Short mmCIF file of C-alpha atoms in Angstrom, two decimals:
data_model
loop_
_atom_site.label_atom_id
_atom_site.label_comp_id
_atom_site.label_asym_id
_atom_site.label_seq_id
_atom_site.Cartn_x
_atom_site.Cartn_y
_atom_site.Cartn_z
CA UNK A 290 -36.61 59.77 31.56
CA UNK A 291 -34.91 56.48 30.56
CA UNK A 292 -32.20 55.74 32.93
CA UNK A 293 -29.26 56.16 30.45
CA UNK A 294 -30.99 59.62 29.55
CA UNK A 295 -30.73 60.73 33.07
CA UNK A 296 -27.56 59.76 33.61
CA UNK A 297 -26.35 61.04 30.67
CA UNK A 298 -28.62 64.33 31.66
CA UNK A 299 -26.93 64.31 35.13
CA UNK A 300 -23.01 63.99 33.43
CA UNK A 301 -23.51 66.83 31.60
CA UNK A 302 -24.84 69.18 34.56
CA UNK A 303 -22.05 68.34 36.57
CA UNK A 304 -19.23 68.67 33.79
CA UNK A 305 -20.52 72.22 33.22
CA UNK A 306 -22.38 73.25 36.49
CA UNK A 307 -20.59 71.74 39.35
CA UNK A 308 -16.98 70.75 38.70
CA UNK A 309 -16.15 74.25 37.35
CA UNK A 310 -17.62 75.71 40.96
CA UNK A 311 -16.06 72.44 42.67
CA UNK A 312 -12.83 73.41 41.95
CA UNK A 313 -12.86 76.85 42.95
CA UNK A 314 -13.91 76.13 46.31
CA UNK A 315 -11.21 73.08 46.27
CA UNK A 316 -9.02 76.16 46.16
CA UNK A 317 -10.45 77.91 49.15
CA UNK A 318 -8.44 76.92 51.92
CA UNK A 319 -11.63 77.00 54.45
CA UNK A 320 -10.17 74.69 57.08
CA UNK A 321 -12.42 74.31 60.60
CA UNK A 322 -11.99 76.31 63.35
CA UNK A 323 -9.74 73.58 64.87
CA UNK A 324 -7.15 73.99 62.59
CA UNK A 325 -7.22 78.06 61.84
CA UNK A 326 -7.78 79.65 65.29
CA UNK A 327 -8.24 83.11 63.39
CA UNK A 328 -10.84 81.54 61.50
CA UNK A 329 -13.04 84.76 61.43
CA UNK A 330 -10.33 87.51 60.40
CA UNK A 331 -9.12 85.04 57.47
CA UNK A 332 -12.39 84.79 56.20
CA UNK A 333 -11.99 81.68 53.82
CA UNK A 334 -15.15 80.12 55.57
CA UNK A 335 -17.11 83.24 54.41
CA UNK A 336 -15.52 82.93 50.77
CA UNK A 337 -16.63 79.31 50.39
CA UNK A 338 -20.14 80.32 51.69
CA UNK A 339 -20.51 83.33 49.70
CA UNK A 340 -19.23 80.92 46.54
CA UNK A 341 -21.67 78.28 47.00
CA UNK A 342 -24.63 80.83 47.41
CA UNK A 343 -23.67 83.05 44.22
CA UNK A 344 -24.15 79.17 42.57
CA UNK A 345 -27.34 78.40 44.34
CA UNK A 346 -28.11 81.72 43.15
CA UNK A 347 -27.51 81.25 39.83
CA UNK A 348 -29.58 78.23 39.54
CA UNK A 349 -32.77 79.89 40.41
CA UNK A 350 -34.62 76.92 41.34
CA UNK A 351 -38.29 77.57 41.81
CA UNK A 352 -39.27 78.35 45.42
CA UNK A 353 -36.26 77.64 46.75
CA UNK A 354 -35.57 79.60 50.04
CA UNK A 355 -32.27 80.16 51.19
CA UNK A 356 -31.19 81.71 54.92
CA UNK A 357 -27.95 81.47 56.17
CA UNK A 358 -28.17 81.30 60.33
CA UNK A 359 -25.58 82.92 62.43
CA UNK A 360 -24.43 83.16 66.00
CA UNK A 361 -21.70 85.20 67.64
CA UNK A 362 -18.56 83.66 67.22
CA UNK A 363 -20.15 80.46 65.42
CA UNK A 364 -19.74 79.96 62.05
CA UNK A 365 -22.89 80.06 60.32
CA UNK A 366 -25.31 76.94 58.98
CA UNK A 367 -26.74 77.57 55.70
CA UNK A 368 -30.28 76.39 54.92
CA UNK A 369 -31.75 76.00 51.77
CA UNK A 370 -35.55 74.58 51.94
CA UNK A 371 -38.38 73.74 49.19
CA UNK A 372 -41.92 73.03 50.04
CA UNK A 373 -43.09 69.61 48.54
CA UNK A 374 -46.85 67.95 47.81
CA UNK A 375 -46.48 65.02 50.47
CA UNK A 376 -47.03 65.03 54.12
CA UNK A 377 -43.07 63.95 54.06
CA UNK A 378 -39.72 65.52 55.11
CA UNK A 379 -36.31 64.76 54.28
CA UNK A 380 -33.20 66.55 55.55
CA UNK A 381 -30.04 66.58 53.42
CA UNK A 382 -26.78 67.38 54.88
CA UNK A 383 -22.87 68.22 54.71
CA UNK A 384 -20.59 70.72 55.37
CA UNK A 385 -18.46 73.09 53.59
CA UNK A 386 -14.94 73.18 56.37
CA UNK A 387 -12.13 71.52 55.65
CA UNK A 388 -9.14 69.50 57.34
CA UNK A 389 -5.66 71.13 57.32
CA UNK A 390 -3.43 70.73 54.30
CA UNK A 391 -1.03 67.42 56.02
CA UNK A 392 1.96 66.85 53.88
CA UNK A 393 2.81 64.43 51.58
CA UNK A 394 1.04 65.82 48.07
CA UNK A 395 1.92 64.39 45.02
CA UNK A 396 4.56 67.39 43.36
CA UNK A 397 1.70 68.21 41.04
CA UNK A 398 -0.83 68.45 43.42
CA UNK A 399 -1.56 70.99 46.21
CA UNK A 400 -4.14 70.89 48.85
CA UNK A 401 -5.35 74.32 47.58
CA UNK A 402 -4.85 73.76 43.95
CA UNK A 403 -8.06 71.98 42.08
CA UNK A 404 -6.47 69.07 39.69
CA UNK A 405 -8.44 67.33 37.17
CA UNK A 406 -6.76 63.67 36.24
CA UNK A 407 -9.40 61.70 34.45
CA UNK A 408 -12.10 60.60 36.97
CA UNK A 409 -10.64 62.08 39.99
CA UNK A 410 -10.93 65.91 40.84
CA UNK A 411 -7.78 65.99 43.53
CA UNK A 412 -7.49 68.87 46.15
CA UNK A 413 -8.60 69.22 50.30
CA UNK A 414 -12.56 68.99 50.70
CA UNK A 415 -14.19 68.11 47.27
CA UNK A 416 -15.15 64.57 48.42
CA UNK A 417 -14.96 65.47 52.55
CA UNK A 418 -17.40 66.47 51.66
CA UNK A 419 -17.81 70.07 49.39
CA UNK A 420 -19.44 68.43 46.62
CA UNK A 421 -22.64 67.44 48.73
CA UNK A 422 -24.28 70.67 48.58
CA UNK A 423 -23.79 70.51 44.79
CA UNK A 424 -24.98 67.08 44.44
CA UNK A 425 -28.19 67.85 46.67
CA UNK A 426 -29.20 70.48 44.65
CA UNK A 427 -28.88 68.55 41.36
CA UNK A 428 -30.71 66.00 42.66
CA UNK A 429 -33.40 68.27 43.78
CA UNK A 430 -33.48 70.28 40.33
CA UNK A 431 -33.95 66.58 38.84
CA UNK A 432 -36.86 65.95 41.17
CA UNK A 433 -38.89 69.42 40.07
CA UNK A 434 -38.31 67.94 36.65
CA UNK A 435 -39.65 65.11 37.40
CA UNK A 436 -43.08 66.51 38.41
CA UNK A 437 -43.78 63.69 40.52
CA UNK A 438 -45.00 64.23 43.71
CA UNK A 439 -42.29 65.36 46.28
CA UNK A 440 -41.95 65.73 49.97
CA UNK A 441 -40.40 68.80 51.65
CA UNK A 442 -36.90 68.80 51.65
CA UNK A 443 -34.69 70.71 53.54
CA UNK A 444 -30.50 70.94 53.03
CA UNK A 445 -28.28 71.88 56.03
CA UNK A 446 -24.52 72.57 55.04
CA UNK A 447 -22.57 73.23 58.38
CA UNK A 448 -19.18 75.21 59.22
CA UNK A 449 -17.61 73.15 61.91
CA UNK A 450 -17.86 69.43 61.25
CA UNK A 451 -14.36 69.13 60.95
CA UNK A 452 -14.01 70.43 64.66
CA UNK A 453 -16.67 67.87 65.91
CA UNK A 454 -19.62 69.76 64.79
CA UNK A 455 -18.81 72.17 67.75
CA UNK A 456 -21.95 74.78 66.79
CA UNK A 457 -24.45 72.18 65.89
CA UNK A 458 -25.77 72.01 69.18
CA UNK A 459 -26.30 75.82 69.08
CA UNK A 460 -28.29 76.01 66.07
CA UNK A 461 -30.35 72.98 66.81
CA UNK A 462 -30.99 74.52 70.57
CA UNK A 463 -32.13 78.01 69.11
CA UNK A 464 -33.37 77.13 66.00
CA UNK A 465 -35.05 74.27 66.07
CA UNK A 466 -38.38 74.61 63.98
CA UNK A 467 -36.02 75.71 60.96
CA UNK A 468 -34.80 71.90 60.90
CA UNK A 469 -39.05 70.30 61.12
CA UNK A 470 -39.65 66.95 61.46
CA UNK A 471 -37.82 64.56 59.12
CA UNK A 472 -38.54 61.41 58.54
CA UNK A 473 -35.75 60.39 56.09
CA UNK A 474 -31.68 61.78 56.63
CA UNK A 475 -29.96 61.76 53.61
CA UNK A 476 -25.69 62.56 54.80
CA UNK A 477 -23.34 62.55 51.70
CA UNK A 478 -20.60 62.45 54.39
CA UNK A 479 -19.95 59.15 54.30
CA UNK A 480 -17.30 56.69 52.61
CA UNK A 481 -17.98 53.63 50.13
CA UNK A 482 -16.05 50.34 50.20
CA UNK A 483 -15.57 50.53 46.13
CA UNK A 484 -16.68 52.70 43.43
CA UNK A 485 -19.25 50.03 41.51
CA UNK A 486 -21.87 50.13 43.83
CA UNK A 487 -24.18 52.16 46.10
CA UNK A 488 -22.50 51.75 49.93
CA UNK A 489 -24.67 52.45 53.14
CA UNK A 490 -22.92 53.44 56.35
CA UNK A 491 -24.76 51.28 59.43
CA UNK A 492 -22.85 53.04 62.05
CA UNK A 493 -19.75 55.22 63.32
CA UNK A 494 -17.38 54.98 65.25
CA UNK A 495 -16.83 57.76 68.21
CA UNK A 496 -13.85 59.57 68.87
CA UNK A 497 -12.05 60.41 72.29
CA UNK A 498 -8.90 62.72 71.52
CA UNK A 499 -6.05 64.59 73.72
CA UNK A 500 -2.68 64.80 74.71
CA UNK A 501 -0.76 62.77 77.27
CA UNK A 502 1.99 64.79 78.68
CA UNK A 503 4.93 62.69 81.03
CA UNK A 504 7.20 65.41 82.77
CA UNK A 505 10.52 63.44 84.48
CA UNK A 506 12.72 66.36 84.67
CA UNK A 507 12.83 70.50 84.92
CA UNK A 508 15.13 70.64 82.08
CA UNK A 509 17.41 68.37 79.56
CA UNK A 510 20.83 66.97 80.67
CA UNK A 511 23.22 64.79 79.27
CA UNK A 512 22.14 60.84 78.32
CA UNK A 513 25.45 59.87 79.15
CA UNK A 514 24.85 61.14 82.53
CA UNK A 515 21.55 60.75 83.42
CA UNK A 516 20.34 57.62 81.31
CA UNK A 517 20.47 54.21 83.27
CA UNK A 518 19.76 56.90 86.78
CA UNK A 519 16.58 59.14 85.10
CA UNK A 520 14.18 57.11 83.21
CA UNK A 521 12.91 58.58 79.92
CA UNK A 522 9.92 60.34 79.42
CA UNK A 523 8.88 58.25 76.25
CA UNK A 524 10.08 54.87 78.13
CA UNK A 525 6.73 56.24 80.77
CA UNK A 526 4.51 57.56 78.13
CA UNK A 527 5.33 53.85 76.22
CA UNK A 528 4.20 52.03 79.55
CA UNK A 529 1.08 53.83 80.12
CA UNK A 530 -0.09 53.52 76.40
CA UNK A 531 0.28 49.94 77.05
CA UNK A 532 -2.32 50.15 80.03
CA UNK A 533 -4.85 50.46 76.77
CA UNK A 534 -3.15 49.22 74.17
CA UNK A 535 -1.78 45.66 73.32
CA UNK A 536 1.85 46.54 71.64
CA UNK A 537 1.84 43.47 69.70
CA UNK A 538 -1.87 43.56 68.31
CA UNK A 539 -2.75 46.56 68.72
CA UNK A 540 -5.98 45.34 70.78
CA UNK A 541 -7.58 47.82 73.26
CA UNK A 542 -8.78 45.40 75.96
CA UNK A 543 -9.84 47.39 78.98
CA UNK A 544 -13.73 46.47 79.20
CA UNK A 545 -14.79 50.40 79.12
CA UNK A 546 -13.56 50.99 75.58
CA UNK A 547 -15.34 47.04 74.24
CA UNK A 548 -19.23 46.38 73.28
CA UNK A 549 -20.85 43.80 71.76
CA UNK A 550 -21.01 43.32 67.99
CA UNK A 551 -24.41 43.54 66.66
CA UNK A 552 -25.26 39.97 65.18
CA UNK A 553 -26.67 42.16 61.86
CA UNK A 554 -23.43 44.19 61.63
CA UNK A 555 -21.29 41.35 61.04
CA UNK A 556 -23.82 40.04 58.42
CA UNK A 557 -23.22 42.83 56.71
CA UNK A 558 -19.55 43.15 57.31
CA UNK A 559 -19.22 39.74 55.63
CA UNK A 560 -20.98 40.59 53.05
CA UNK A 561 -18.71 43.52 52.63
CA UNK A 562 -15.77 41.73 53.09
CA UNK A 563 -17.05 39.01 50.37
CA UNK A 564 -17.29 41.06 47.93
CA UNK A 565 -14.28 43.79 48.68
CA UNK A 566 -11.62 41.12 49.21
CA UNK A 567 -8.43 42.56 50.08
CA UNK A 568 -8.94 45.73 49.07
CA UNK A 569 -10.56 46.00 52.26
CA UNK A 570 -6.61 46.65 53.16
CA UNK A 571 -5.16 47.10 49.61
CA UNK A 572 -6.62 50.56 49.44
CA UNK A 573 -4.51 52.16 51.58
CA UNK A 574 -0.52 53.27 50.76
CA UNK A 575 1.44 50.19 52.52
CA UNK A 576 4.94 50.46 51.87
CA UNK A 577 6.91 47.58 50.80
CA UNK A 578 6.12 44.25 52.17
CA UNK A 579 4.03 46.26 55.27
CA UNK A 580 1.05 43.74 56.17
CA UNK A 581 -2.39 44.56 57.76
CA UNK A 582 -2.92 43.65 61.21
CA UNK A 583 -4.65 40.48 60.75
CA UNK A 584 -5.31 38.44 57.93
CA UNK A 585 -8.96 38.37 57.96
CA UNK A 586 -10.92 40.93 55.87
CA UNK A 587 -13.87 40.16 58.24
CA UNK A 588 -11.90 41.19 60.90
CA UNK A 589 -10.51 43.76 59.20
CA UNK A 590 -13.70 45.56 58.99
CA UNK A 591 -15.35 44.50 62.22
CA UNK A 592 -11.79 46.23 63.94
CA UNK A 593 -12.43 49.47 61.76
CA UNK A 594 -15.70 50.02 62.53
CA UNK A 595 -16.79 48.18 65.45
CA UNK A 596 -13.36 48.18 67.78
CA UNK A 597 -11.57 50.63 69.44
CA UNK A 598 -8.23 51.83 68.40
CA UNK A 599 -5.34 53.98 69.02
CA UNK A 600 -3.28 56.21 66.67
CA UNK A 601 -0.89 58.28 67.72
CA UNK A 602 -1.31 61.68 65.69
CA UNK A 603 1.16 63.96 66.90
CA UNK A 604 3.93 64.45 69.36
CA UNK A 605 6.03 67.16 70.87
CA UNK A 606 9.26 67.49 73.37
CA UNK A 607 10.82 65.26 70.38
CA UNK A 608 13.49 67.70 68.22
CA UNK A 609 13.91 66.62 64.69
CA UNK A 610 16.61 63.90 64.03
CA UNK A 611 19.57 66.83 62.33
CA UNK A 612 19.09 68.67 66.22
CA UNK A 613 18.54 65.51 68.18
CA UNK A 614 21.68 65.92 70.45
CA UNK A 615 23.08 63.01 73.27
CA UNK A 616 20.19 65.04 75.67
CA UNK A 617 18.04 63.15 78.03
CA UNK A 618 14.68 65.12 77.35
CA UNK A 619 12.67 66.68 80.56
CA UNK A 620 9.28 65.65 78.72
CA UNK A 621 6.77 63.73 75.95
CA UNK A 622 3.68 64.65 75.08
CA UNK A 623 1.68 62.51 72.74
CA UNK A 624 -1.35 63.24 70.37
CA UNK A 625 -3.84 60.02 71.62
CA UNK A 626 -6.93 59.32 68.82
CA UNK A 627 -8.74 56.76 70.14
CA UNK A 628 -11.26 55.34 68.06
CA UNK A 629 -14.36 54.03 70.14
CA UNK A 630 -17.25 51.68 69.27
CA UNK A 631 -20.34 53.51 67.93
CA UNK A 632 -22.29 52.34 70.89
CA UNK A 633 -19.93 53.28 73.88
CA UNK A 634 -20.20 56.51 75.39
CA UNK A 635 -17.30 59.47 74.47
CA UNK A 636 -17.71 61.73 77.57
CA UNK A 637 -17.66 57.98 80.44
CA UNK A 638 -14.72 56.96 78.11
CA UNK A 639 -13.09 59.84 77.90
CA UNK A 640 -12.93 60.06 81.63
CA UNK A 641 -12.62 56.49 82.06
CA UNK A 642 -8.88 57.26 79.70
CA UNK A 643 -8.08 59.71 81.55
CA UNK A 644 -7.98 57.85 85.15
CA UNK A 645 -6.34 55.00 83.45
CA UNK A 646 -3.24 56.82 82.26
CA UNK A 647 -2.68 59.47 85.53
CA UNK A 648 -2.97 57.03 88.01
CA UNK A 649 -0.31 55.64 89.79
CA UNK A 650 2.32 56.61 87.26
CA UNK A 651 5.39 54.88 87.02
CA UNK A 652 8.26 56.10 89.08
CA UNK A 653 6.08 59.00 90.03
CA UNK A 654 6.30 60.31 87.10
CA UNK A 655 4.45 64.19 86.77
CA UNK A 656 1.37 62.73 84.55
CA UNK A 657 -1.54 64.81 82.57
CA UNK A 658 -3.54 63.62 80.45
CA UNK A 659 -5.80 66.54 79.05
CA UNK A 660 -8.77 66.07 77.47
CA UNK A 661 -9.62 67.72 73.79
CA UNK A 662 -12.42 66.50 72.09
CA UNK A 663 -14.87 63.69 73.01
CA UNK A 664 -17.56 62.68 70.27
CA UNK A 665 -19.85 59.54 70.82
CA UNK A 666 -20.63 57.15 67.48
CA UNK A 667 -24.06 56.06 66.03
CA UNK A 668 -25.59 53.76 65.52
CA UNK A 669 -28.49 53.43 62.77
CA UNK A 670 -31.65 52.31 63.36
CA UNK A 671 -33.30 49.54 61.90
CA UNK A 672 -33.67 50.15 57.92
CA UNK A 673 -37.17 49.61 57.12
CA UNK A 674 -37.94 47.07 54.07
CA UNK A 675 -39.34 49.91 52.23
CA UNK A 676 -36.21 51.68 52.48
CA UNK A 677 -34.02 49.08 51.88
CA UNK A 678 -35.80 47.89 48.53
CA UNK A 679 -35.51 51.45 47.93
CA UNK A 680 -31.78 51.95 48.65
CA UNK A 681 -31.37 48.89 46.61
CA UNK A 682 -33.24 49.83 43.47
CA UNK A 683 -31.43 52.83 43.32
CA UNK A 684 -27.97 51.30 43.01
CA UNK A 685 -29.10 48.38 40.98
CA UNK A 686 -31.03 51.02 38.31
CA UNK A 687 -27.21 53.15 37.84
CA UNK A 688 -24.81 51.04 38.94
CA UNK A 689 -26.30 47.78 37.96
CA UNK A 690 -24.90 46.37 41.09
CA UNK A 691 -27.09 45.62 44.81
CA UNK A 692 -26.46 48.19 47.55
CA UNK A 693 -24.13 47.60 50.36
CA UNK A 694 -24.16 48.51 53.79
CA UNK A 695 -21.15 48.81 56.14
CA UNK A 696 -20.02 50.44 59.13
CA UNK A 697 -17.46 53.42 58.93
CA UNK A 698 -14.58 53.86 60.86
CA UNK A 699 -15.05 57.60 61.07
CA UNK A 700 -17.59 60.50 62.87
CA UNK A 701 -20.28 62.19 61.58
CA UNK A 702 -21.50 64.40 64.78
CA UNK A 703 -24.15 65.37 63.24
CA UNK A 704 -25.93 62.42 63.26
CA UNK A 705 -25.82 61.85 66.49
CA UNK A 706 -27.01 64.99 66.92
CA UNK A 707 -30.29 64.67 64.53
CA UNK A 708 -30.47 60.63 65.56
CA UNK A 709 -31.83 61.98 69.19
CA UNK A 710 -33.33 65.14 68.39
CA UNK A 711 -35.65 62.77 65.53
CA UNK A 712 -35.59 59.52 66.71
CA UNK A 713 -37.94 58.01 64.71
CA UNK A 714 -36.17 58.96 61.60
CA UNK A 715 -34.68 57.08 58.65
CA UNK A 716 -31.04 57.66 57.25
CA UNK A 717 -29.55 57.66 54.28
CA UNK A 718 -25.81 57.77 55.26
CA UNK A 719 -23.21 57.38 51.99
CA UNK A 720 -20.84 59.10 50.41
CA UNK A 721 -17.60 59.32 48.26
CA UNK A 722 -14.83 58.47 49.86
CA UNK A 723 -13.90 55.22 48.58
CA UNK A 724 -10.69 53.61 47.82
CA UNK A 725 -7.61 55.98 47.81
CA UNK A 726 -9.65 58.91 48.31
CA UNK A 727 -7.82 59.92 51.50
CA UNK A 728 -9.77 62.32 53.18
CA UNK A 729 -7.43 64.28 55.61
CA UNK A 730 -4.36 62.92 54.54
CA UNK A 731 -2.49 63.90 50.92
CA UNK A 732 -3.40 63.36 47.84
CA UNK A 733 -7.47 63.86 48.17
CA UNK A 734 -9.82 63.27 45.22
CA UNK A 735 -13.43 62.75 44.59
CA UNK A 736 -14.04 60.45 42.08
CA UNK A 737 -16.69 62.27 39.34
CA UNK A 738 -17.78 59.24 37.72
CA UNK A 739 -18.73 57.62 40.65
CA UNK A 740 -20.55 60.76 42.34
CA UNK A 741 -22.63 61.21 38.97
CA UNK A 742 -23.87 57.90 39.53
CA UNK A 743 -24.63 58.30 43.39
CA UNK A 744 -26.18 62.09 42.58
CA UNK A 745 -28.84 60.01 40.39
CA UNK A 746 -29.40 57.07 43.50
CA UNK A 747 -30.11 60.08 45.56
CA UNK A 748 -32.40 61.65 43.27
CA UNK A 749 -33.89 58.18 42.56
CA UNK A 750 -34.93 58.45 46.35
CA UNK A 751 -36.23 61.34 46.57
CA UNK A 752 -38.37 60.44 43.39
CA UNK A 753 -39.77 57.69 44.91
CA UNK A 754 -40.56 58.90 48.58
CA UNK A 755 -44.45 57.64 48.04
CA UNK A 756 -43.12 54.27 48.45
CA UNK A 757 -41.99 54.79 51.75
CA UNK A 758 -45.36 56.28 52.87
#
């Protein structure tokens, strides 16, 4: 099929076979066990499982098996697998939970409310990342088309990612054959630096998160009384964030939480940074005359994916401004995300953090620091040329554009996961989360246009596995 066939071929399946289902799910508010502790009584998981295998249903691709896998009190993996012609496997991924709704929506938009404006499909989890399952299967439907020769592929849509992949481990330890042997990962996770070209993520970043709690007093009393005598809880909280954090910069200089860059990552951060410009920081919402952190876009990459870094994502002991009264609070407790180098260990750095901000507290100050989640990055391994002239024939052939290939700021536990239980394997990391998509935060979309055009780079590779035989 000519390329401007197939793409034409491949806008017109997902106008009427995925965005219609797309947007129903978009309205299933499925969030991850993190963020809906009665996950299992809700039942929205289940709903946007049982929607996406009424669709698979309805496709009735030829020898197509489909098993969902379950485990008590873990919500389940679904796993969809076709035998191929090759002595080959390739194992698709993504994951059907969402993040919480976070406020902030445009007054026409909803997290749970599917809204079609032009190119962009808006509403929590079609780009992070519902649409993958959907986009696998089209590519796969394209392949049997094709009638070329095909490997075995496998698809694995998980429940949890959201909450760090938390029943991964589970499935891989007690069903392990069901996953075989790939030797190509293709993740549709992932983010891209524009939307006119086919992006590669190299690596992610790791994630250490919990709350630091700074207790100075049994219970409130009056500022005018106490302040100058009792010191405040966020004054102590402020000086032990400091321990990691450079207040100025923003730099997280103890040695623990610092690796060095990869000589090939930077190449391809410049080349990133070449040809994104300053949308590498004119993508995101600044208000007014707000500034990045530094001016170079080099930099600016190498510190989102390659550097650790600090945001402060929640906060409690702090009453809103209209019942803030003259009260000098007993206590602060802060949400810490620290953002780690793909390379640096979550679990040594997470208790390496921990040490760092209960010891020796300032004026004795009652200190905790407790521990919530602790995820270690990834990085890729080396891209073989086959792959690479693969990866780049794809993008050139439907976006007319080379591939890029850039590090992500975010985690994917899940590759992690796969990267040491198939260490010899390839990956295939991209995605659609591009500029303004804003994946956890308000105003989500996936851009259609653009994840037409990746659908038909995916099935490109998959089309072409012989070459990397």
């Amino acid at each position: 099929m000519a390329t401007s066939d197939l793409l034409s071929s491949i806008d017109q399946y997902w106008e009427e076979k995925i965005v219609p289902s797309l947007m129903e799910y978009i309205e299933i508010p499925a969030k991850s066990p993190a963020f809906d502790s009665k996950w299992q009584d809700n039942g929205y998981l289940e709903d946007a499982l049982q929607l996406v295998e009424r669709w698979i249903d309805a496709r009735q691709v030829p020898n197509l098996k489909k098993e969902v896998l379950r485990g008590d009190n873990r919500t389940p993996l679904l796993l969809l697998d076709l035998a191929g012609d090759l002595d080959y496997e390739v194992l698709m991924y993504g994951h059907l939970d969402k993040q919480p709704e976070m406020t902030g929506w445009d007054s026409d938009l909803d997290p749970w409310k599917a809204v079609r404006k032009g190119e962009k499909l808006y509403g929590r989890g079609g780009a992070d990342d519902g649409y993958a399952i959907y986009a696998s299967l089209c590519a796969v439907e394209y392949l049997l088309e094709a009638g070329t020769p095909r490997p075995n592929i496998k698809i694995a849509i998980e429940f949890s990612e959201e909450s760090g992949s938390e029943d991964l481990p589970f499935y891989f330890e007690n069903f392990a054959t069901k996953f075989g042997s790939p030797k190509l990962v293709i993740c549709l996770d992932s983010g891209a630096g524009n939307y006119d070209q086919m992006w590669s993520t190299t690596s992610l970043r790791g994630l250490v998160s919990g709350v630091l709690k700074v207790d100075v007093l049994d219970e409130g009393v009056h500022s005018g009384d106490a302040s100058g005598i009792v010191p405040d809880s966020f004054r102590v909280a402020r000086q032990l964030i400091s321990r990691l954090e450079d207040p100025y910069t923003g730099e997280v200089f103890p040695e623990a939480f610092r690796v060095d860059i990869p000589e090939e990552r930077i190449q391809q951060a410049l080349r990133a940074a070449e040809t994104l410009e300053d949308q590498t920081f004119k993508k995101f919402p600044f208000t007014d005359n707000m500034q990045p952190s530094i001016e170079s876009n080099l930099e600016l990459i190498l510190n989102r994916t390659w550097r650790a870094a600090l945001t402060i994502t929640g906060a409690e002991g702090l009453p809103s401004i209209d019942s803030a009264g003259n009260v000098l609070r007993p206590s602060t407790s802060l949400k810490l995300s620290l953002r780690i180098p793909p390379t640096v260990n979550a679990k040594t750095a997470a208790k390496q953090l921990k040490e760092l901000l209960e010891s020796d507290p300032p004026y004795n100050a009652k200190v905790e620091y407790q521990l919530e989640d602790a995820a270690s990055g990834w990085n890729a391994p080396a891209v073989s040329d086959s792959l690479e002239a693969l990866i780049q024939e794809s993008s050139k052939t439907y976006f007319g554009k080379e591939a890029l290939a850039m590090g992500e700021g975010g985690s994917i536990p899940f590759m992690g996961m796969i990267g040491e239980a198939f260490p010899d394997a390839q990956f295939v990391i991209t995605g659609v989360l591009g500029p303004n998509s804003n994946a956890h935060g308000p105003n989500e979309f996936i851009h259609i246009e653009y994840a037409k055009k990746l659908t038909a780079c995916v099935f490109h590779v998959l089309n072409n596995i012989k070459k990397l035989q």
